[in-house]
Structures are given as C-alpha cells and as structure tokens.
Coordinates of C-alpha atoms in Angstrom, one line a residue:
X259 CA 0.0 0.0 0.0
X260 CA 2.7 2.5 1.0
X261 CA 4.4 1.8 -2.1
X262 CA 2.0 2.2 -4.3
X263 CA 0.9 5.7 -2.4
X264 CA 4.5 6.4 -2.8
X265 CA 4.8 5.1 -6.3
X266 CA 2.0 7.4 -7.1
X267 CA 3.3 10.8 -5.9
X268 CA 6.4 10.7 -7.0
X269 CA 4.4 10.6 -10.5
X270 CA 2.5 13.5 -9.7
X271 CA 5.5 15.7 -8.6
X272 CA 7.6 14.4 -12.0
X273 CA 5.1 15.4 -13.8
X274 CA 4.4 18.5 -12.1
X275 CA 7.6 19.8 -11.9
X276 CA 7.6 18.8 -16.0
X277 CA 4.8 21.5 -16.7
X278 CA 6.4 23.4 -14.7
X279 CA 9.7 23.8 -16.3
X280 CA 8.2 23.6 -19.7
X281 CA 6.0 26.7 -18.8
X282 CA 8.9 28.9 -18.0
X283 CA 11.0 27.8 -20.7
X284 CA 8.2 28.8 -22.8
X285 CA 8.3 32.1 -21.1
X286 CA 11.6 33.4 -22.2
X287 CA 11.2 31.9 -25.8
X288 CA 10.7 34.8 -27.5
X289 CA 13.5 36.9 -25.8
X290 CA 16.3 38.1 -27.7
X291 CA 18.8 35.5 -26.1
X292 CA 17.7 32.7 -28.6
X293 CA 17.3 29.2 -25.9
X294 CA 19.9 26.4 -26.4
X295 CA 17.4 23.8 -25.8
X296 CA 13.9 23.5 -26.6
X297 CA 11.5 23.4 -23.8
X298 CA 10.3 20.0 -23.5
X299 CA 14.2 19.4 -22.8
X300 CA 14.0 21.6 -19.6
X301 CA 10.7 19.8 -18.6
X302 CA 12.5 16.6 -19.0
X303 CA 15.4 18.2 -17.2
X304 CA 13.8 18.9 -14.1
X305 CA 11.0 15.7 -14.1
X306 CA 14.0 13.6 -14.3
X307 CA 16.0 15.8 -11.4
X308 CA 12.4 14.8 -9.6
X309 CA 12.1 11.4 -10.3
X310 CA 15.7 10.3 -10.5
X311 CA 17.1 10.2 -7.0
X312 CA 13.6 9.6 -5.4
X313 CA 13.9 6.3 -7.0
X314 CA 17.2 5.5 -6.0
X315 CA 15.8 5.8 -2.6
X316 CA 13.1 3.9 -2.8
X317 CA 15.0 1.1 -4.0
X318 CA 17.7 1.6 -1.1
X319 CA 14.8 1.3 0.8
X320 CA 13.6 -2.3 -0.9
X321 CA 16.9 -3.9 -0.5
X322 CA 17.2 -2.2 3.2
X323 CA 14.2 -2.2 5.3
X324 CA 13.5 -6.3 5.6
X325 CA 16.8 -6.4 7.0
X326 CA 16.4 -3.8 9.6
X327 CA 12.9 -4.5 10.0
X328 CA 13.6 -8.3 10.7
X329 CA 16.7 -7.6 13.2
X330 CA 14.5 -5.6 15.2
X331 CA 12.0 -8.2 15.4
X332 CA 14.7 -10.6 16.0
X333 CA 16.0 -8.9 18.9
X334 CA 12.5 -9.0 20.6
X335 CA 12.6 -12.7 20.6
X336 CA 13.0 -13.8 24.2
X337 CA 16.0 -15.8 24.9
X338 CA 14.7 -19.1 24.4
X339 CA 14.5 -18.7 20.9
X340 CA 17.5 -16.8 20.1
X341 CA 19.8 -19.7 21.8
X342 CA 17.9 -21.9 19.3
X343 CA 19.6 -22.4 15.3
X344 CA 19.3 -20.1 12.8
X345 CA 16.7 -22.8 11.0
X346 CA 14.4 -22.3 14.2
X347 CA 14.8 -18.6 14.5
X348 CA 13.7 -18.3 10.4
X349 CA 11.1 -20.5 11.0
X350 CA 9.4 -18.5 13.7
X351 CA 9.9 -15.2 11.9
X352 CA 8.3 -16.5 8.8
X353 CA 5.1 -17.5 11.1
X354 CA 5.2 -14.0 12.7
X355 CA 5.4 -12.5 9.2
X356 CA 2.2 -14.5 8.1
X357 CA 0.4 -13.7 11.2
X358 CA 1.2 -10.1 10.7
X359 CA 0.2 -10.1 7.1
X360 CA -3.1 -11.0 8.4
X361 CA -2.8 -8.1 10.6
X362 CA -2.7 -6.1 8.0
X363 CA -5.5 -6.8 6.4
X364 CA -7.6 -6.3 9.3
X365 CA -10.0 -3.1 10.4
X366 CA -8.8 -0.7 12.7
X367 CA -8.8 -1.8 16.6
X368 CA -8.9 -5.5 15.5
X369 CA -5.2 -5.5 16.5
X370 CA -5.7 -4.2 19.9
X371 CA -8.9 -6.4 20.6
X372 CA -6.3 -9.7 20.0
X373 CA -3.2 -7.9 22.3
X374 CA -6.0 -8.0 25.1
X375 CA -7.1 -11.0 24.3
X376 CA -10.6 -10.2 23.7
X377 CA -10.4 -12.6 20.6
X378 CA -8.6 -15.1 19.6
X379 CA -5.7 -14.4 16.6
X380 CA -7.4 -17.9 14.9
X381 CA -10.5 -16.3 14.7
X382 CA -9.6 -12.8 13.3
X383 CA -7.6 -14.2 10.8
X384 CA -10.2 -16.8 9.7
X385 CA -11.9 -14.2 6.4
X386 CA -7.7 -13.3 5.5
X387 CA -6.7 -16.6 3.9
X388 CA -3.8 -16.4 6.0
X389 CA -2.0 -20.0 6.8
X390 CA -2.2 -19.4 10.9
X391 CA -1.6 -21.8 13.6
X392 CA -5.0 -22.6 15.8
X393 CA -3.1 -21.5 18.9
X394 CA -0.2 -19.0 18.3
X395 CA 1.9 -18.4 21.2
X396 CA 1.7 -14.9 23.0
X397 CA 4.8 -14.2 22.1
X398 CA 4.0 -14.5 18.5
X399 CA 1.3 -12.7 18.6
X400 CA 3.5 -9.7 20.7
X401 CA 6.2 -10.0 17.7
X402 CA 3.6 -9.8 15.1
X403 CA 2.2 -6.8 16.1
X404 CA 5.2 -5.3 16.7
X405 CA 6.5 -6.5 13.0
X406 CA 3.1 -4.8 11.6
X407 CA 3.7 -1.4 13.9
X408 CA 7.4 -1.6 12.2
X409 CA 6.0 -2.1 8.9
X410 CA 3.7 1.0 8.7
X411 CA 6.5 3.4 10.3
X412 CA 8.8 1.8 8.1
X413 CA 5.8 3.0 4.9
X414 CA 5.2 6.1 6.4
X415 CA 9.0 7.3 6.7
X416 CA 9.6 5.9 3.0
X417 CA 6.9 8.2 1.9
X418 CA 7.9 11.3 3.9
X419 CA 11.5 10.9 2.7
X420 CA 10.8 10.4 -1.5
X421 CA 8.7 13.4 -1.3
X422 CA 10.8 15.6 0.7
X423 CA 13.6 14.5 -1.7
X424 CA 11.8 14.5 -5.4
X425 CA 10.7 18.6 -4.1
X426 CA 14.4 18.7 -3.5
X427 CA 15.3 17.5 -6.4
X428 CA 12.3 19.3 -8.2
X429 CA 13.8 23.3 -6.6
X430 CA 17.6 22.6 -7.6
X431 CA 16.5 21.4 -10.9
X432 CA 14.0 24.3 -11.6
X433 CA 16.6 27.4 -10.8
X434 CA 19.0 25.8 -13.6
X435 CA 15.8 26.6 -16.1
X436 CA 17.5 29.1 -17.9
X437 CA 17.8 30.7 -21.8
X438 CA 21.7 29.2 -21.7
X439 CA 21.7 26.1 -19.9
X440 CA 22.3 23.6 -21.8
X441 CA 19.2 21.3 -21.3
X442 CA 19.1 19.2 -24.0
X443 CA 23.0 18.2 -23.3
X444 CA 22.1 16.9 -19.8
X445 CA 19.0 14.6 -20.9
X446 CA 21.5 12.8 -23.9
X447 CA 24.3 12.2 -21.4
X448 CA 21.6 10.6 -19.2
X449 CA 20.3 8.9 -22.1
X450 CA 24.0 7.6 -22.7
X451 CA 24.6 6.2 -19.3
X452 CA 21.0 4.5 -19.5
X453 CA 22.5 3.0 -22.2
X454 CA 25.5 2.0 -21.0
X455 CA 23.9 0.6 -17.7
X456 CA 21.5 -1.5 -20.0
X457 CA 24.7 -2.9 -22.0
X458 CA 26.5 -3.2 -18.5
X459 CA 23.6 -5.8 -17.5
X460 CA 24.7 -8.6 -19.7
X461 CA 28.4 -8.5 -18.2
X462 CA 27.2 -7.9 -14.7
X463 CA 24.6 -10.9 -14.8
X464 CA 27.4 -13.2 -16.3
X465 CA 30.0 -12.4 -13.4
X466 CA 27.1 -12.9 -10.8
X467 CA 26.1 -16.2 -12.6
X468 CA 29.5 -17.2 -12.6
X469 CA 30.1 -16.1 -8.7
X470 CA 27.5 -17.9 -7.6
X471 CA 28.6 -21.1 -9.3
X472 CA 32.3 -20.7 -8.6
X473 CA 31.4 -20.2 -4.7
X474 CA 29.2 -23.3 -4.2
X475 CA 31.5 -25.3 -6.5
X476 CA 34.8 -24.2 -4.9
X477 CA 32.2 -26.0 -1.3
X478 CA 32.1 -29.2 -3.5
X479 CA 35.5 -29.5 -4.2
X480 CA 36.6 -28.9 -0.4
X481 CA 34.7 -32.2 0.0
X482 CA 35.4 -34.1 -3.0
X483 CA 38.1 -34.2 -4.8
X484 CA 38.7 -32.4 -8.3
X485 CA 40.5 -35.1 -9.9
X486 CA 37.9 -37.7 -8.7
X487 CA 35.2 -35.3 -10.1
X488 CA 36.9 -34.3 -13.2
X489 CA 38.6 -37.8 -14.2
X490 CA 36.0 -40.4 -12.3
X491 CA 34.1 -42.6 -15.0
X492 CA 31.1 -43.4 -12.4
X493 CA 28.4 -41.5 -11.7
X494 CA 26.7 -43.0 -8.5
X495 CA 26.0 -39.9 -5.8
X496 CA 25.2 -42.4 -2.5
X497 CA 26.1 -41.2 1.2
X498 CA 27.2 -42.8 4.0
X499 CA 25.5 -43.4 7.2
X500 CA 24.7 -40.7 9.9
X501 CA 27.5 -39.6 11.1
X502 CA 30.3 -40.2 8.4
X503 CA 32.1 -37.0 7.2
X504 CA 32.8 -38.0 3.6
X505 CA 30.0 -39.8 1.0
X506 CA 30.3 -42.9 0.1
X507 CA 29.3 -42.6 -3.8
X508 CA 31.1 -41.5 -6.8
X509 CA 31.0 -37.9 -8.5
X510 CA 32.2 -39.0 -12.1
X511 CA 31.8 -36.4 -14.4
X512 CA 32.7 -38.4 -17.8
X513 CA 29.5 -39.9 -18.1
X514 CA 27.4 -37.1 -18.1
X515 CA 30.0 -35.2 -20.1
X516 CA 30.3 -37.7 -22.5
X517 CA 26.5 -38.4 -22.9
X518 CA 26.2 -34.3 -23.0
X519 CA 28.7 -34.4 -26.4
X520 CA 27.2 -37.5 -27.8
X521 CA 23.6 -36.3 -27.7
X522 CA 24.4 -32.9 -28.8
X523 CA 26.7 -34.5 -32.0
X524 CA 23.8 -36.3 -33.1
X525 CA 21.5 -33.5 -33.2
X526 CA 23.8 -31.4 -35.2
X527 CA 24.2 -33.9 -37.8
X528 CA 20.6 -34.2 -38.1
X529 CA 20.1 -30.1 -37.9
X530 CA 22.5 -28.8 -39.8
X531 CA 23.0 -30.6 -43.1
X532 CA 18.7 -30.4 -43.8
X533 CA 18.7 -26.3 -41.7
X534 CA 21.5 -25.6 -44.5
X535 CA 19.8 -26.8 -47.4
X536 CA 16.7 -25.6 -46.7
X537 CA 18.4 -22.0 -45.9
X538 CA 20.4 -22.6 -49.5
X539 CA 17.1 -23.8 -51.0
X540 CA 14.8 -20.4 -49.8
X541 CA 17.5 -17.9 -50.1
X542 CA 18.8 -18.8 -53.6
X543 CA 16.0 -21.0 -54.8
X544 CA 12.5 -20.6 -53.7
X545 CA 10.3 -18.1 -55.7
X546 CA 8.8 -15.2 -53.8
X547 CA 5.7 -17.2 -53.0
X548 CA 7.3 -20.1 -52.1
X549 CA 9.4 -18.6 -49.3
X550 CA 6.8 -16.8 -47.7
X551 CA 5.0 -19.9 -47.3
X552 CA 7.7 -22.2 -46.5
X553 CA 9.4 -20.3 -44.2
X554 CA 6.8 -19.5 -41.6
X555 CA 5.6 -23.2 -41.8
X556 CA 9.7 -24.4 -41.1
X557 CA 9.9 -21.5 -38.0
X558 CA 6.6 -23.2 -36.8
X559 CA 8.7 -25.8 -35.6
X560 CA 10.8 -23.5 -32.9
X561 CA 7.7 -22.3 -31.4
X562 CA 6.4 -25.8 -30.1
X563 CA 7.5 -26.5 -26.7
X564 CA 10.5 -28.9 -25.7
X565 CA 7.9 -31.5 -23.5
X566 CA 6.1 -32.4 -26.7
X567 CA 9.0 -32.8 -28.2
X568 CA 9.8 -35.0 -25.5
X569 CA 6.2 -36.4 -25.6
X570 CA 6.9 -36.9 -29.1
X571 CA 10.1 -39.0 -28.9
X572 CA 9.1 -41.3 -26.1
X573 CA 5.6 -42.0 -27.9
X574 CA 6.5 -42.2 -31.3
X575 CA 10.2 -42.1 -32.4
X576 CA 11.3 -44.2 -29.8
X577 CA 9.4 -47.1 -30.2
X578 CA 9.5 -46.8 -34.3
X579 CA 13.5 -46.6 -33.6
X580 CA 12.7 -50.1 -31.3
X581 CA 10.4 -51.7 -33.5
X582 CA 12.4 -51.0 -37.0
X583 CA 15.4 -52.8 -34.7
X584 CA 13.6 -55.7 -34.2
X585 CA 12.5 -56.6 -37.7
X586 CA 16.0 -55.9 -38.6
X587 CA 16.8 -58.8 -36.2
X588 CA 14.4 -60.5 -37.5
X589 CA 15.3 -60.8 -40.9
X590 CA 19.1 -61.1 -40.4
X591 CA 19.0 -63.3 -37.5
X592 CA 15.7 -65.0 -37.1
X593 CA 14.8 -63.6 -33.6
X594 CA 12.9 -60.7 -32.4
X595 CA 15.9 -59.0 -30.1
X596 CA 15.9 -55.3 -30.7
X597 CA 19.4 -53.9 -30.8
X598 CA 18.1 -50.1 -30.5
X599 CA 16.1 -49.5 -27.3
X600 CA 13.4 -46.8 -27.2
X601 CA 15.4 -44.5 -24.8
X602 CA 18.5 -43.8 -26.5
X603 CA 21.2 -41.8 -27.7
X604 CA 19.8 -42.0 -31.5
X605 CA 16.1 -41.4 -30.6
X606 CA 17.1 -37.9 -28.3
X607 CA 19.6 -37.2 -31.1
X608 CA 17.3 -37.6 -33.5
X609 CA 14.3 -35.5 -31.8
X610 CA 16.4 -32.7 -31.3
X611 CA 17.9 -32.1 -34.3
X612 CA 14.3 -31.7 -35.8
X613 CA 14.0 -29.3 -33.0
X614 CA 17.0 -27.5 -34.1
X615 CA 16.3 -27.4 -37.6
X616 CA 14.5 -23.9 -37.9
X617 CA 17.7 -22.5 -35.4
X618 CA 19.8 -23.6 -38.2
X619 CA 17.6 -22.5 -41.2
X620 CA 16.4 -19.3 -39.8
X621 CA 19.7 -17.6 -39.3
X622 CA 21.6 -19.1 -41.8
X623 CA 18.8 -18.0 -44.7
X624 CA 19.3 -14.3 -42.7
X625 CA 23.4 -14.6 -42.9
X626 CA 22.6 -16.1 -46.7
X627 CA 20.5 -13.0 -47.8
X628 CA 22.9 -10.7 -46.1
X629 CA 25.7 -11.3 -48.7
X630 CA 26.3 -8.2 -51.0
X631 CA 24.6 -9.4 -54.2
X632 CA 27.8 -7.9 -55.7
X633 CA 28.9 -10.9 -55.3
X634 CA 26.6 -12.9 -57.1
X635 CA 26.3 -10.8 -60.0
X636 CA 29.7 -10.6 -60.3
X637 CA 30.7 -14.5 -60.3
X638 CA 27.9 -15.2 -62.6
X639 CA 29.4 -12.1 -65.3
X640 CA 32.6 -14.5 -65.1
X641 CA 30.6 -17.1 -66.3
X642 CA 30.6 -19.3 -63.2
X643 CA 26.8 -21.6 -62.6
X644 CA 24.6 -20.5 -59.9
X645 CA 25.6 -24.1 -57.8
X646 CA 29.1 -23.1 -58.7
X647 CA 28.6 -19.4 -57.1
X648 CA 26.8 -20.9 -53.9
X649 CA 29.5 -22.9 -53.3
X650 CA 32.1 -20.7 -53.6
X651 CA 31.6 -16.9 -53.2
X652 CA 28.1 -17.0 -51.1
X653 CA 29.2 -20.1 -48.4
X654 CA 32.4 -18.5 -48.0
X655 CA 31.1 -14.8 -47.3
X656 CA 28.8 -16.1 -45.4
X657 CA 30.9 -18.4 -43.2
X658 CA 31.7 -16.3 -40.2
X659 CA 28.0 -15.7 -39.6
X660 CA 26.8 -19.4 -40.6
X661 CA 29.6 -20.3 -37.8
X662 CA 27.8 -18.4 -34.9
X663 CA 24.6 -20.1 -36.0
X664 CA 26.0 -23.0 -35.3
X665 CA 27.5 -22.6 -32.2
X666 CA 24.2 -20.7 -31.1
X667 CA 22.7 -24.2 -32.1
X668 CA 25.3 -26.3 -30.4
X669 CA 24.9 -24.7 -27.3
X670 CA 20.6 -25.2 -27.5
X671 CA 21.8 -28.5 -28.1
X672 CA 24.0 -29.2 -24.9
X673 CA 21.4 -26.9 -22.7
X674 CA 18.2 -29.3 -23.4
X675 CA 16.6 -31.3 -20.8
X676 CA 13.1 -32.3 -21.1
X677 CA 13.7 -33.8 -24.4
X678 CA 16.8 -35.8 -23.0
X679 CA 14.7 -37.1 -19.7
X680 CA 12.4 -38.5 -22.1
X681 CA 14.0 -39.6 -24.6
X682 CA 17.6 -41.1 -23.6
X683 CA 16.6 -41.6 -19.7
X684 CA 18.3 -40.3 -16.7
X685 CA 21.1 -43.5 -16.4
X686 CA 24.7 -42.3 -16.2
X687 CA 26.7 -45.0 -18.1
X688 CA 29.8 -44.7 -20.5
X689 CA 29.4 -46.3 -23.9
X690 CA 30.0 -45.6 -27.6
X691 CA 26.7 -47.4 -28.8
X692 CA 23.9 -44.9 -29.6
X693 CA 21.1 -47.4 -29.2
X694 CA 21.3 -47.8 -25.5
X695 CA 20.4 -45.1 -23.0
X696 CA 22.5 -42.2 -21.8
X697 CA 22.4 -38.7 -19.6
X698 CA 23.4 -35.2 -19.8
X699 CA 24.6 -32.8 -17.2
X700 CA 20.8 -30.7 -17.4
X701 CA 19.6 -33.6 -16.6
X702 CA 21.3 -34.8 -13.2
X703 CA 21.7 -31.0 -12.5
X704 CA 18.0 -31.2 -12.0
X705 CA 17.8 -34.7 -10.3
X706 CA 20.3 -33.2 -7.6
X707 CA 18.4 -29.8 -7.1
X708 CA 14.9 -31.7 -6.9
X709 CA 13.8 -32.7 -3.6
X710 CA 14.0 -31.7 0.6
X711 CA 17.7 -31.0 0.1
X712 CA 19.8 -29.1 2.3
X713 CA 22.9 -27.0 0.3
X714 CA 25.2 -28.5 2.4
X715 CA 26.0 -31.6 1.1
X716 CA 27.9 -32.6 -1.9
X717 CA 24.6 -34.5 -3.6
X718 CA 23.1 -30.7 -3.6
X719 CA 26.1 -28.9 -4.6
X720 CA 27.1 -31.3 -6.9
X721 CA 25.1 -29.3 -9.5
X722 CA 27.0 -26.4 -8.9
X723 CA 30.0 -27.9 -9.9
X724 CA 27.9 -29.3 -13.0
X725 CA 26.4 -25.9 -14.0
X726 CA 29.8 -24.6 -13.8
X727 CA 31.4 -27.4 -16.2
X728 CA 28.6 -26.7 -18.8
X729 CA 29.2 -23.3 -18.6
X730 CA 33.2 -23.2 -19.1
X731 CA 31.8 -26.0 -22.1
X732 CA 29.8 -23.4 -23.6
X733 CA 32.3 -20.7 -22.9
X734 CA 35.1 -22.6 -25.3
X735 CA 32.6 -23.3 -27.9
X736 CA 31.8 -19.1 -28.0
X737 CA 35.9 -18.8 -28.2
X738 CA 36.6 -21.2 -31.2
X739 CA 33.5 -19.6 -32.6
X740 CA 35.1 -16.1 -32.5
X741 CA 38.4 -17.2 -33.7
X742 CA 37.1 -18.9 -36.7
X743 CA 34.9 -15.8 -37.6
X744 CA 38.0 -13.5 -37.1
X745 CA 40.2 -15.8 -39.7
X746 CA 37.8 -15.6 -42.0
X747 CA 36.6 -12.1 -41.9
X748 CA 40.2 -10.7 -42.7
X749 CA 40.1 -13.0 -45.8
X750 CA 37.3 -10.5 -47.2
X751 CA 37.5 -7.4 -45.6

C-alpha cells in the first residue's frame, strides 16, 4: 500500500515539476537570447532531477528495510528462541510474518482487541486466507504486532523521505531553467549512461552467474576431490551413514559429459545438413511465393514447446526406432531381439535435431541474404553456374555468420533437458553405442536440485559444480567460434 501511495506521488511531482519547467521555458522563448534547448528538454530536465534520486531511494529502501525490519523483530525474541539455530529462528519469523500479514488486512482496533485477548488471533484471521496456527503463542502474537507497527513506520518514513527529496530534487533542478543552460546536453548524457547501464547488464549478470557457481562449487571441491570429479568414469551420488564425514558414492563427471557431447553431436548432424539446405534452397532458390509460405511453416517448428517434443520421442520415435530394430533382427538373425532400445542416444539425437532445424535454417537464410549481391552478380558475369557461385563466393562470405549459427545451435543442443529425460533416460553409463540409453549434465543437475535438500551436502552442490562445467563447455565453444569468424573475416575485408 505505502508503495504504491508512494509510487503514485512521485508521479505527480515528476510530472508537475515537467509542466512546470516547460511553462517557463516557454516564457523566455521569445526573448532576444535565442534558448539552447527547446522546452520540453527543460521539462525533461527537471521531471527527471524529480524522479531520479527519489527512485534510487526507494530502491535503497527495498533492499534495506526487511533487513532492519527483521533484526528488530529478532532482537525482541526472548531468549529461548534466540539460543535456538538459525533454521528455528527463520522459521518463527516467517510465522510471525504471516500472522502479521493478516494483521494487516484487518480493520482498525482488531489488532488491539487480540493484544488484550478479547479474541482469539485464529479467529480474526479466519476471512484473511492467512495459513495461521490454531493457537499461536503470545509471544507470536506480541512479535507480530510489533513486526506490523514496524511495517507502517517503516511506509510512512519511506513516503515522507521520497517526497521531501523529489521537491528537493524538483527546486535545484528548476533554478538551472535558464535561456543558456544547456538542457538538451544533460537529458543525452543521461540517455547515454541509460544506455550504457542497460549494456553493463549482460556483463554484470554473467559475473554474478559465474560467482554464484564458482562459490558453491569451490564448497564441493573442499569435500570431494577435483581429480575424482573431473577424471571419475562413475556417476553414483550415494552417502554414508549418519554420522560419516565424507559420501560414500562416486561424483564422475565423464559420463554425463560424454552423454552431454554424444547427444548434442547427433542432433547437429541431423540439424545442420537439412537447416543448410533448406536455408540454401529459400534464399537462392524458392520463388517469392514459395518462401513466404515455407518459411513461416519451417519457423513453426521453434515455437512448439521442448515437452512435446519429448512427448513426441518417447511416444513415437522411440518405439518406431525399437520396433524397425527388431525386424531388422528379425530378418538377419531370425529372432525378435531389438538392438536399439526406445530410450537412447539415437532417438534424443534424432528428436532434437528436428528441433534445431529452424535454429539452423532461420539464421543461416538471414546470414545467406545478407551477402552483397555484388557478389553474385559478379561471379555469374565471369561465367561461373549459380551451384558453382553458392559454393564458392556465397558459403564463404557467409561463413563467419553461418559459424555463430552453429555454435548458437550447439549450445541449445547441450542446454536441453526435457527432451533428453524422455527420450535417452536419466542412467549415467559410459558407452560408444547410440542405441542404448544415456544422460546429460541438465539432466542430473535437475535430479540433484529436486527434492528436501539441504545446500550443504555434496549431492546438492554437486550441481554447482555441473552448471559450472557446462558453462566453461559453452564458454570454449563461444571462443573457437570467435576465432574462426575472425580468420575468416580478414580474408574479405
């Protein structure tokens, strides 16, 4: 409520002290000092000076006040509780936050009707939908009252404090409304450093993906060891009994690596020879008419979600896959044995390359078209064919661009789950036949995060060190990508 309320004001002064400085800019417009900017820049000027720092405090405040709030409800806790662990302790403040929540919701002397126990807190809270206890304990009911009086001082002193600093911001900004200041200069720049910020995302959310990984796996690693992780060809993540410091399984990462690469290879040799010819075929071939029908109805393909897919292949693909096996057998050996099971390398392979193909043949048509059509015209004056021009003045052009298609494809290749869960299983063995089942990292990286799992042991942050494998994985696939496009953009620049 108070944010909104404070949300909402903050509105009204930006856009009051907007009109505002827009009016008097307009004022001196026609004097014989000519403006540098126009006035809509000096309403900008001084809605932003409004807005601007107001917001930084309110998000200050977001990121601030549940920690302040909850220490001081904390520190009311008698001492009973606070000898207890910090599980307990969270436990009890999350029940004091629901009862308070329900509080809140409630008409005015409700709260002081349940501190003298005229009614119960059950019963007030029955209409509020609020998950509460039969019987909360006094003290509860004392600490949620006290969280809901902190909650509306908290409100009221955030809503005090953006307005007194938007008309702060609102006054300085207004007296710099002037025929020579320079307006318009001070809304680019902070247009610029928007923009800069916005680009700044991507490398900040990369670093903090990457923290986050590197801290929990560096956890994993003080328990088990990186060679055994890194060279260990069994993946079998038992425990001991109570009371032993080290688990008793096996943390091999070659399985799931190698089932990663395997599936993944498969896929791209089903996506990338037909998403190449198809691109080839609509960007050099197809009529007008032609490609804006066929198009569409390939890109149709990306838009269906990866669990039919995976519907798909366990239903369907994997069985044909089985069934074709088994009249094979029959016919060359006279029994019914299938040699390719329905969850498989092949039948995941197979599924996901049609799932990859529009990747493939989207981009590459785009990187295909792109080409100068110098080019073309000028390889077919010297009398080359069309087939002969494809193959050697478009491809090549087109190579550093048709390269980060593929890698782009590679790496929604060794990202997929759902499609690998249900179509190659979830059993971590080591084998070069892609007829019998295998795993991928995803996939055990969600088995080890699924469950009542504490992050404290090395089944749980096991997956850290997974996620951070896949991602180094993905991070030398974007580095032989951008070396290859490099050697071969010099070649025709």
């Amino acid at each position: 409520m108070f944010l909104a309320l404070t949300l909402a004001l903050l509105a009204a002064l930006g856009l009051a002290g907007f009109l505002a400085a827009r009016a008097r800019a307009l004022a001196f417009s026609d004097a014989r000092q000519r403006p540098h900017s126009r006035p809509v820049y000096h309403g900008a000027f001084v809605g932003v000076a409004t807005v601007l720092p107001a917001l930084v405090v309110v998000l200050v405040w977001l990121v601030a006040s549940p920690a302040i709030v909850g220490s001081y409800i904390r520190s009311g806790f008698p001492d009973a509780l606070s000898t207890q662990s910090p599980a307990m302790q969270d436990l009890a403040y999350e029940t004091v936050a629901q009862i308070a929540a329900g509080l809140a919701r409630l008409p005015a002397g409700s709260v002081a009707a349940i501190s003298a126990g005229d009614i119960s807190i059950a019963d007030a809270l029955a209409g509020t939908g609020v998950p509460v206890a039969d019987n909360p304990s006094r003290m509860l009911i004392e600490a949620a009252v006290r969280l809901d009086h902190a909650w509306r001082v908290s409100g009221l002193c955030l809503v005090a404090l953006v307005v007194l600093v938007a008309l702060c911001g609102m006054a300085i900004s207004y007296r710099k409304v002037r025929p020579a200041f320079r307006a318009r200069s001070r809304i680019e720049q902070l247009i610029l450093a928007g923009l800069i910020l916005a680009s700044s995302l991507a490398v900040l959310t990369t670093l903090g993906i990457v923290l986050s990984m590197l801290t929990e796996a560096l956890r994993f690693f003080s328990i088990v060891s990186p060679r055994a992780f890194f060279f260990g060809t069994v993946w079998d993540p038992r425990f001991g009994l109570a009371g032993e410091n080290q688990p008793s399984g096996q943390f091999g990462l070659v399985p799931l690596l190698a089932g990663t690469l395997y599936i993944a290879l498969v896929a791209l040799l089903v996506a990338v020879p037909i998403g190449l010819y198809a691109a080839i075929y609509m960007a050099e071939y197809a009529g007008p008419r032609l490609r804006l029908v066929a198009k569409p109805v390939l890109e149709v393909l990306a838009g269906i979600p990866t669990i039919v897919y995976g519907f798909f292949a366990l239903v369907t693909v994997g069985p044909f896959f089985r069934d074709l096996s088994a009249s094979l057998s029959r016919l060359l050996t006279g029994d019914y044995n299938a040699f390719i099971q329905a969850q498989s390398v092949l039948t995941a392979g197979v599924v996901m390359g049609i799932m990859l193909i529009p990747y493939v043949s989207s981009l590459a048509d785009d990187i295909i078209n792109a080409v100068p059509e110098d080019l073309r015209e000028g390889s077919l004056g010297l009398g080359a064919t069309r087939s002969e021009t494809i193959k050697r003045v478009v491809l090549p052009a087109a190579l550093p661009g048709i390269v980060g298609a593929l890698l782009l494809t590679a790496s929604r290749a060794i990202g997929e789950t759902m499609i690998v869960v249900l179509a190659a299983g979830v059993a971590a063995q080591l084998h070069m036949s892609p007829f019998e089942p295998m795993t991928t990292i995803t996939v055990k990286i969600v088995s080890q995060l699924t469950g009542d799992l504490e992050f404290t042991s090395p089944q749980t942050l096991v997956a850290f060190a997974l996620g951070l494998t896949l991602f180094v994985l993905t991070l030398g696939l974007n580095i032989y990508a951008l070396y290859i496009v490099r050697r071969y953009r010099e070649q025709y620049e």
